[in-house]
Amino acid sequence: MAKILFVVTGADHWTLADGTAHPTGFWAEEAVAPYQVFTGAGHEVVVATPGGVVPTVDRGSLAPDVNGGQEGADKVAAGLEAFAELRRPLALEDVELDAYDAVFYPGGHGPMEDLAVDPASGRLLTETLASGKPLGVVCHAPAALLAATGPDGTNAFAGYRLTGFTNTEEAQAGFADKAKWLLQDRLVALGADFQEGEPWAPFVITDRNLVTGQNPASSQPLAEELLKRIG
């Protein structure tokens, strides 16, 4: 049995360009679907957040229209309820990578607020990349990669093929013109080889031990790819 660390945003809002706080958190499907894949295979999941705060779910991620209807929304809500580890997170600052076999970051707009500038998360990402352990990051969670910068200013993920929530998807979601910055732009700027799939369709990119997914629909296939690497 492997032990998989979920690094989840502790933010409950995302500060927009005009200074308003948009309520957010983590995206339910992106936490629930991988959790079910990993625990269904007999593995253990441990959650960590900045400061050890209990993470907030983005209420919008529980709506029927983003879950394929009411039945899908009910399944995600039930999966969230069963994900008891979310209610007892560790403090990210205290996490030691040696205790885990793989690391996974679910998205939501929350990581744009906190993980993008979190030094403890940046160190963990850099260490995980160097360790060769499987590292999965989906949707808006690649914002956390922005904090993986060394003393010389270079980013650990420069030159990696990866994906994340695209400018096209952000525009279609209605936030591109409200955001302080766009994830795709920042990932390109740090030197990543950003790959873009069809909007809202599953799209997973692997490069060495890094596995990234573009959007919520990519969370389960990303988890299945990580599972193969965990053995």
PDB file of C-alpha atoms in Angstrom:
ATOM      1  CA  MET A   1       0.000   0.000   0.000  1.00  0.00           C
ATOM      2  CA  ALA A   2       1.335   3.402  -0.965  1.00  0.00           C
ATOM      3  CA  LYS A   3       0.824   6.670   0.881  1.00  0.00           C
ATOM      4  CA  ILE A   4      -0.210   9.568  -1.355  1.00  0.00           C
ATOM      5  CA  LEU A   5      -0.045  13.189  -0.261  1.00  0.00           C
ATOM      6  CA  PHE A   6      -2.815  15.513  -1.471  1.00  0.00           C
ATOM      7  CA  VAL A   7      -1.721  19.152  -1.265  1.00  0.00           C
ATOM      8  CA  VAL A   8      -4.921  21.196  -1.183  1.00  0.00           C
ATOM      9  CA  THR A   9      -5.424  24.948  -1.246  1.00  0.00           C
ATOM     10  CA  GLY A  10      -6.333  26.593   2.031  1.00  0.00           C
ATOM     11  CA  ALA A  11      -7.822  29.651   0.317  1.00  0.00           C
ATOM     12  CA  ASP A  12     -11.551  30.369   0.415  1.00  0.00           C
ATOM     13  CA  HIS A  13     -11.376  33.231  -2.086  1.00  0.00           C
ATOM     14  CA  TRP A  14      -9.521  34.411  -5.173  1.00  0.00           C
ATOM     15  CA  THR A  15      -8.617  38.099  -5.389  1.00  0.00           C
ATOM     16  CA  LEU A  16      -9.615  39.467  -8.792  1.00  0.00           C
ATOM     17  CA  ALA A  17      -7.938  42.311 -10.694  1.00  0.00           C
ATOM     18  CA  ASP A  18     -10.367  44.876  -9.289  1.00  0.00           C
ATOM     19  CA  GLY A  19      -9.615  43.775  -5.725  1.00  0.00           C
ATOM     20  CA  THR A  20     -12.868  41.905  -5.102  1.00  0.00           C
ATOM     21  CA  ALA A  21     -12.748  38.510  -3.419  1.00  0.00           C
ATOM     22  CA  HIS A  22     -14.369  35.771  -5.504  1.00  0.00           C
ATOM     23  CA  PRO A  23     -15.483  32.857  -3.275  1.00  0.00           C
ATOM     24  CA  THR A  24     -13.618  29.678  -4.217  1.00  0.00           C
ATOM     25  CA  GLY A  25     -11.515  26.855  -2.776  1.00  0.00           C
ATOM     26  CA  PHE A  26     -10.714  23.461  -4.259  1.00  0.00           C
ATOM     27  CA  TRP A  27     -12.746  21.943  -7.105  1.00  0.00           C
ATOM     28  CA  ALA A  28     -14.711  18.953  -5.809  1.00  0.00           C
ATOM     29  CA  GLU A  29     -14.310  16.555  -8.737  1.00  0.00           C
ATOM     30  CA  GLU A  30     -10.562  17.144  -8.875  1.00  0.00           C
ATOM     31  CA  ALA A  31     -10.192  15.939  -5.292  1.00  0.00           C
ATOM     32  CA  VAL A  32     -12.924  13.289  -5.202  1.00  0.00           C
ATOM     33  CA  ALA A  33     -12.205  11.416  -8.442  1.00  0.00           C
ATOM     34  CA  PRO A  34      -8.475  10.870  -7.716  1.00  0.00           C
ATOM     35  CA  TYR A  35      -9.238  10.029  -4.085  1.00  0.00           C
ATOM     36  CA  GLN A  36     -11.604   7.304  -5.264  1.00  0.00           C
ATOM     37  CA  VAL A  37      -9.040   5.996  -7.760  1.00  0.00           C
ATOM     38  CA  PHE A  38      -6.273   5.785  -5.150  1.00  0.00           C
ATOM     39  CA  THR A  39      -8.284   4.454  -2.224  1.00  0.00           C
ATOM     40  CA  GLY A  40     -10.127   2.053  -4.535  1.00  0.00           C
ATOM     41  CA  ALA A  41      -6.722   0.553  -5.341  1.00  0.00           C
ATOM     42  CA  GLY A  42      -5.996   0.155  -1.624  1.00  0.00           C
ATOM     43  CA  HIS A  43      -3.729   3.152  -1.133  1.00  0.00           C
ATOM     44  CA  GLU A  44      -3.744   5.655   1.724  1.00  0.00           C
ATOM     45  CA  VAL A  45      -4.386   9.361   1.178  1.00  0.00           C
ATOM     46  CA  VAL A  46      -3.119  12.113   3.487  1.00  0.00           C
ATOM     47  CA  VAL A  47      -4.159  15.761   3.046  1.00  0.00           C
ATOM     48  CA  ALA A  48      -1.993  18.793   3.744  1.00  0.00           C
ATOM     49  CA  THR A  49      -2.892  22.485   3.445  1.00  0.00           C
ATOM     50  CA  PRO A  50      -1.028  25.709   4.200  1.00  0.00           C
ATOM     51  CA  GLY A  51      -1.240  26.157   7.953  1.00  0.00           C
ATOM     52  CA  GLY A  52      -3.262  22.948   8.316  1.00  0.00           C
ATOM     53  CA  VAL A  53      -6.553  24.762   7.715  1.00  0.00           C
ATOM     54  CA  VAL A  54      -9.555  22.641   6.762  1.00  0.00           C
ATOM     55  CA  PRO A  55      -9.927  23.283   3.025  1.00  0.00           C
ATOM     56  CA  THR A  56     -12.979  24.973   1.533  1.00  0.00           C
ATOM     57  CA  VAL A  57     -14.787  23.421  -1.407  1.00  0.00           C
ATOM     58  CA  ASP A  58     -15.753  25.755  -4.245  1.00  0.00           C
ATOM     59  CA  ARG A  59     -19.549  25.638  -4.010  1.00  0.00           C
ATOM     60  CA  GLY A  60     -19.762  26.105  -7.757  1.00  0.00           C
ATOM     61  CA  SER A  61     -18.097  22.729  -8.226  1.00  0.00           C
ATOM     62  CA  LEU A  62     -21.082  21.008  -6.609  1.00  0.00           C
ATOM     63  CA  ALA A  63     -23.630  22.383  -9.098  1.00  0.00           C
ATOM     64  CA  PRO A  64     -25.459  19.975 -11.429  1.00  0.00           C
ATOM     65  CA  ASP A  65     -24.433  21.888 -14.548  1.00  0.00           C
ATOM     66  CA  VAL A  66     -20.719  21.172 -14.008  1.00  0.00           C
ATOM     67  CA  ASN A  67     -21.282  17.544 -13.008  1.00  0.00           C
ATOM     68  CA  GLY A  68     -23.373  16.317 -15.922  1.00  0.00           C
ATOM     69  CA  GLY A  69     -26.673  16.740 -14.098  1.00  0.00           C
ATOM     70  CA  GLN A  70     -28.129  16.187 -10.655  1.00  0.00           C
ATOM     71  CA  GLU A  71     -27.110  12.536 -10.440  1.00  0.00           C
ATOM     72  CA  GLY A  72     -23.494  13.452 -11.084  1.00  0.00           C
ATOM     73  CA  ALA A  73     -23.666  16.293  -8.577  1.00  0.00           C
ATOM     74  CA  ASP A  74     -25.073  13.940  -5.955  1.00  0.00           C
ATOM     75  CA  LYS A  75     -22.237  11.458  -6.578  1.00  0.00           C
ATOM     76  CA  VAL A  76     -19.598  14.153  -6.187  1.00  0.00           C
ATOM     77  CA  ALA A  77     -21.244  15.445  -3.002  1.00  0.00           C
ATOM     78  CA  ALA A  78     -21.364  11.919  -1.582  1.00  0.00           C
ATOM     79  CA  GLY A  79     -17.734  11.373  -2.536  1.00  0.00           C
ATOM     80  CA  LEU A  80     -16.784  14.590  -0.806  1.00  0.00           C
ATOM     81  CA  GLU A  81     -18.607  13.527   2.339  1.00  0.00           C
ATOM     82  CA  ALA A  82     -16.730  10.206   2.313  1.00  0.00           C
ATOM     83  CA  PHE A  83     -13.361  11.958   1.917  1.00  0.00           C
ATOM     84  CA  ALA A  84     -12.822  12.240   5.675  1.00  0.00           C
ATOM     85  CA  GLU A  85      -9.119  13.080   5.353  1.00  0.00           C
ATOM     86  CA  LEU A  86     -10.090  16.529   4.053  1.00  0.00           C
ATOM     87  CA  ARG A  87     -11.395  17.352   7.510  1.00  0.00           C
ATOM     88  CA  ARG A  88      -8.115  16.596   9.297  1.00  0.00           C
ATOM     89  CA  PRO A  89      -5.285  18.038   7.194  1.00  0.00           C
ATOM     90  CA  LEU A  90      -1.654  18.279   8.169  1.00  0.00           C
ATOM     91  CA  ALA A  91       0.156  21.596   8.033  1.00  0.00           C
ATOM     92  CA  LEU A  92       1.985  21.707   4.712  1.00  0.00           C
ATOM     93  CA  GLU A  93       4.959  23.343   6.414  1.00  0.00           C
ATOM     94  CA  ASP A  94       5.497  20.189   8.523  1.00  0.00           C
ATOM     95  CA  VAL A  95       5.320  17.663   5.678  1.00  0.00           C
ATOM     96  CA  GLU A  96       8.352  15.472   4.944  1.00  0.00           C
ATOM     97  CA  LEU A  97       8.413  14.034   1.430  1.00  0.00           C
ATOM     98  CA  ASP A  98      10.164  10.856   2.618  1.00  0.00           C
ATOM     99  CA  ALA A  99       6.895   9.732   4.219  1.00  0.00           C
ATOM    100  CA  TYR A 100       5.051   9.589   0.870  1.00  0.00           C
ATOM    101  CA  ASP A 101       5.193   7.585  -2.340  1.00  0.00           C
ATOM    102  CA  ALA A 102       3.490  10.170  -4.565  1.00  0.00           C
ATOM    103  CA  VAL A 103       2.168  13.737  -4.432  1.00  0.00           C
ATOM    104  CA  PHE A 104      -1.022  15.101  -5.993  1.00  0.00           C
ATOM    105  CA  TYR A 105      -2.371  18.662  -6.266  1.00  0.00           C
ATOM    106  CA  PRO A 106      -6.096  19.163  -7.050  1.00  0.00           C
ATOM    107  CA  GLY A 107      -7.154  22.507  -8.504  1.00  0.00           C
ATOM    108  CA  GLY A 108      -9.885  25.069  -8.207  1.00  0.00           C
ATOM    109  CA  HIS A 109      -9.134  28.789  -8.266  1.00  0.00           C
ATOM    110  CA  GLY A 110      -7.834  28.561  -4.683  1.00  0.00           C
ATOM    111  CA  PRO A 111      -4.248  27.654  -5.661  1.00  0.00           C
ATOM    112  CA  MET A 112      -4.079  30.910  -7.676  1.00  0.00           C
ATOM    113  CA  GLU A 113      -4.453  32.723  -4.337  1.00  0.00           C
ATOM    114  CA  ASP A 114      -2.193  30.801  -1.954  1.00  0.00           C
ATOM    115  CA  LEU A 115      -0.145  27.960  -3.436  1.00  0.00           C
ATOM    116  CA  ALA A 116       1.175  30.175  -6.243  1.00  0.00           C
ATOM    117  CA  VAL A 117       3.200  32.079  -3.640  1.00  0.00           C
ATOM    118  CA  ASP A 118       3.635  29.434  -0.926  1.00  0.00           C
ATOM    119  CA  PRO A 119       7.321  28.716  -0.203  1.00  0.00           C
ATOM    120  CA  ALA A 120       6.649  25.412   1.603  1.00  0.00           C
ATOM    121  CA  SER A 121       4.697  24.151  -1.393  1.00  0.00           C
ATOM    122  CA  GLY A 122       7.418  25.396  -3.743  1.00  0.00           C
ATOM    123  CA  ARG A 123      10.062  23.463  -1.817  1.00  0.00           C
ATOM    124  CA  LEU A 124       7.927  20.316  -1.768  1.00  0.00           C
ATOM    125  CA  LEU A 125       7.335  20.494  -5.521  1.00  0.00           C
ATOM    126  CA  THR A 126      11.039  20.981  -6.202  1.00  0.00           C
ATOM    127  CA  GLU A 127      11.953  18.069  -3.924  1.00  0.00           C
ATOM    128  CA  THR A 128       9.312  15.796  -5.450  1.00  0.00           C
ATOM    129  CA  LEU A 129      10.448  16.569  -8.975  1.00  0.00           C
ATOM    130  CA  ALA A 130      14.072  15.816  -8.030  1.00  0.00           C
ATOM    131  CA  SER A 131      13.132  12.630  -6.151  1.00  0.00           C
ATOM    132  CA  GLY A 132      11.578  10.927  -9.159  1.00  0.00           C
ATOM    133  CA  LYS A 133       8.409  10.178  -7.179  1.00  0.00           C
ATOM    134  CA  PRO A 134       5.164  10.528  -9.161  1.00  0.00           C
ATOM    135  CA  LEU A 135       3.808  14.082  -9.067  1.00  0.00           C
ATOM    136  CA  GLY A 136       0.308  14.879 -10.335  1.00  0.00           C
ATOM    137  CA  VAL A 137      -1.047  18.408 -10.767  1.00  0.00           C
ATOM    138  CA  VAL A 138      -4.421  19.242 -12.345  1.00  0.00           C
ATOM    139  CA  CYS A 139      -6.364  22.235 -13.727  1.00  0.00           C
ATOM    140  CA  HIS A 140      -5.554  25.433 -11.767  1.00  0.00           C
ATOM    141  CA  ALA A 141      -3.204  23.637  -9.362  1.00  0.00           C
ATOM    142  CA  PRO A 142      -0.208  24.199 -11.695  1.00  0.00           C
ATOM    143  CA  ALA A 143      -0.343  27.734 -10.272  1.00  0.00           C
ATOM    144  CA  ALA A 144       1.619  26.140  -7.404  1.00  0.00           C
ATOM    145  CA  LEU A 145       4.525  25.537  -9.795  1.00  0.00           C
ATOM    146  CA  LEU A 146       5.133  29.281  -9.846  1.00  0.00           C
ATOM    147  CA  ALA A 147       6.539  29.043  -6.307  1.00  0.00           C
ATOM    148  CA  ALA A 148       9.093  26.349  -7.239  1.00  0.00           C
ATOM    149  CA  THR A 149      11.836  28.889  -7.882  1.00  0.00           C
ATOM    150  CA  GLY A 150      15.418  28.476  -6.772  1.00  0.00           C
ATOM    151  CA  PRO A 151      17.773  31.116  -5.311  1.00  0.00           C
ATOM    152  CA  ASP A 152      19.015  31.907  -8.813  1.00  0.00           C
ATOM    153  CA  GLY A 153      15.484  32.719  -9.966  1.00  0.00           C
ATOM    154  CA  THR A 154      15.083  29.716 -12.230  1.00  0.00           C
ATOM    155  CA  ASN A 155      11.967  27.576 -11.919  1.00  0.00           C
ATOM    156  CA  ALA A 156      12.270  23.814 -11.342  1.00  0.00           C
ATOM    157  CA  PHE A 157       9.652  23.165 -14.017  1.00  0.00           C
ATOM    158  CA  ALA A 158      11.287  25.194 -16.789  1.00  0.00           C
ATOM    159  CA  GLY A 159      11.603  22.995 -19.874  1.00  0.00           C
ATOM    160  CA  TYR A 160       8.968  20.487 -18.741  1.00  0.00           C
ATOM    161  CA  ARG A 161       6.083  19.566 -21.024  1.00  0.00           C
ATOM    162  CA  LEU A 162       2.912  20.197 -19.044  1.00  0.00           C
ATOM    163  CA  THR A 163      -0.641  21.470 -19.198  1.00  0.00           C
ATOM    164  CA  GLY A 164      -3.151  23.284 -17.026  1.00  0.00           C
ATOM    165  CA  PHE A 165      -6.333  25.325 -17.268  1.00  0.00           C
ATOM    166  CA  THR A 166      -6.041  27.223 -20.536  1.00  0.00           C
ATOM    167  CA  ASN A 167      -6.691  30.843 -21.425  1.00  0.00           C
ATOM    168  CA  THR A 168      -9.495  29.635 -23.692  1.00  0.00           C
ATOM    169  CA  GLU A 169     -11.183  27.780 -20.840  1.00  0.00           C
ATOM    170  CA  GLU A 170     -10.734  30.718 -18.465  1.00  0.00           C
ATOM    171  CA  ALA A 171     -12.409  32.967 -21.047  1.00  0.00           C
ATOM    172  CA  GLN A 172     -15.270  30.523 -21.526  1.00  0.00           C
ATOM    173  CA  ALA A 173     -15.671  30.288 -17.742  1.00  0.00           C
ATOM    174  CA  GLY A 174     -16.036  34.090 -17.649  1.00  0.00           C
ATOM    175  CA  PHE A 175     -12.919  34.949 -15.647  1.00  0.00           C
ATOM    176  CA  ALA A 176     -10.218  35.754 -18.211  1.00  0.00           C
ATOM    177  CA  ASP A 177     -11.021  39.472 -18.212  1.00  0.00           C
ATOM    178  CA  LYS A 178     -11.372  39.597 -14.410  1.00  0.00           C
ATOM    179  CA  ALA A 179      -8.194  37.795 -13.342  1.00  0.00           C
ATOM    180  CA  LYS A 180      -4.986  39.501 -12.236  1.00  0.00           C
ATOM    181  CA  TRP A 181      -3.093  36.968 -14.358  1.00  0.00           C
ATOM    182  CA  LEU A 182      -3.798  33.868 -16.406  1.00  0.00           C
ATOM    183  CA  LEU A 183      -2.322  30.493 -15.546  1.00  0.00           C
ATOM    184  CA  GLN A 184      -1.302  29.532 -19.077  1.00  0.00           C
ATOM    185  CA  ASP A 185       0.544  32.832 -19.521  1.00  0.00           C
ATOM    186  CA  ARG A 186       2.473  32.404 -16.276  1.00  0.00           C
ATOM    187  CA  LEU A 187       3.457  28.804 -17.033  1.00  0.00           C
ATOM    188  CA  VAL A 188       4.763  29.823 -20.449  1.00  0.00           C
ATOM    189  CA  ALA A 189       6.640  32.728 -18.856  1.00  0.00           C
ATOM    190  CA  LEU A 190       8.447  30.443 -16.381  1.00  0.00           C
ATOM    191  CA  GLY A 191       9.784  28.434 -19.308  1.00  0.00           C
ATOM    192  CA  ALA A 192       7.401  25.466 -19.361  1.00  0.00           C
ATOM    193  CA  ASP A 193       6.488  23.792 -22.661  1.00  0.00           C
ATOM    194  CA  PHE A 194       2.747  24.335 -22.292  1.00  0.00           C
ATOM    195  CA  GLN A 195       0.501  21.890 -24.165  1.00  0.00           C
ATOM    196  CA  GLU A 196      -3.130  22.745 -24.901  1.00  0.00           C
ATOM    197  CA  GLY A 197      -5.907  20.253 -25.627  1.00  0.00           C
ATOM    198  CA  GLU A 198      -9.527  20.789 -26.574  1.00  0.00           C
ATOM    199  CA  PRO A 199     -11.442  22.952 -24.064  1.00  0.00           C
ATOM    200  CA  TRP A 200     -13.060  20.923 -21.255  1.00  0.00           C
ATOM    201  CA  ALA A 201     -12.013  17.547 -22.727  1.00  0.00           C
ATOM    202  CA  PRO A 202      -9.720  15.167 -20.815  1.00  0.00           C
ATOM    203  CA  PHE A 203      -6.086  15.989 -21.608  1.00  0.00           C
ATOM    204  CA  VAL A 204      -3.118  14.595 -19.681  1.00  0.00           C
ATOM    205  CA  ILE A 205       0.567  15.253 -20.345  1.00  0.00           C
ATOM    206  CA  THR A 206       3.441  13.269 -18.854  1.00  0.00           C
ATOM    207  CA  ASP A 207       7.093  14.327 -18.732  1.00  0.00           C
ATOM    208  CA  ARG A 208       9.471  12.312 -16.603  1.00  0.00           C
ATOM    209  CA  ASN A 209       7.791  11.940 -13.184  1.00  0.00           C
ATOM    210  CA  LEU A 210       5.424  14.891 -13.745  1.00  0.00           C
ATOM    211  CA  VAL A 211       1.818  14.214 -14.790  1.00  0.00           C
ATOM    212  CA  THR A 212      -0.432  17.213 -15.441  1.00  0.00           C
ATOM    213  CA  GLY A 213      -4.088  17.516 -16.418  1.00  0.00           C
ATOM    214  CA  GLN A 214      -5.775  20.428 -18.159  1.00  0.00           C
ATOM    215  CA  ASN A 215      -9.194  20.641 -16.503  1.00  0.00           C
ATOM    216  CA  PRO A 216     -11.670  18.892 -14.179  1.00  0.00           C
ATOM    217  CA  ALA A 217     -12.389  16.169 -16.758  1.00  0.00           C
ATOM    218  CA  SER A 218      -8.684  15.305 -16.691  1.00  0.00           C
ATOM    219  CA  SER A 219      -8.571  14.506 -12.977  1.00  0.00           C
ATOM    220  CA  GLN A 220      -9.587  10.838 -13.166  1.00  0.00           C
ATOM    221  CA  PRO A 221      -7.367   9.927 -16.141  1.00  0.00           C
ATOM    222  CA  LEU A 222      -4.490  11.749 -14.448  1.00  0.00           C
ATOM    223  CA  ALA A 223      -5.044   9.725 -11.279  1.00  0.00           C
ATOM    224  CA  GLU A 224      -5.126   6.505 -13.301  1.00  0.00           C
ATOM    225  CA  GLU A 225      -1.798   7.441 -14.902  1.00  0.00           C
ATOM    226  CA  LEU A 226      -0.295   8.169 -11.471  1.00  0.00           C
ATOM    227  CA  LEU A 227      -1.592   4.830 -10.227  1.00  0.00           C
ATOM    228  CA  LYS A 228       0.407   3.024 -12.926  1.00  0.00           C
ATOM    229  CA  ARG A 229       3.537   4.812 -11.764  1.00  0.00           C
ATOM    230  CA  ILE A 230       2.947   3.996  -8.104  1.00  0.00           C
ATOM    231  CA  GLY A 231       2.777   0.332  -9.021  1.00  0.00           C
TER     232      GLY A 231
END
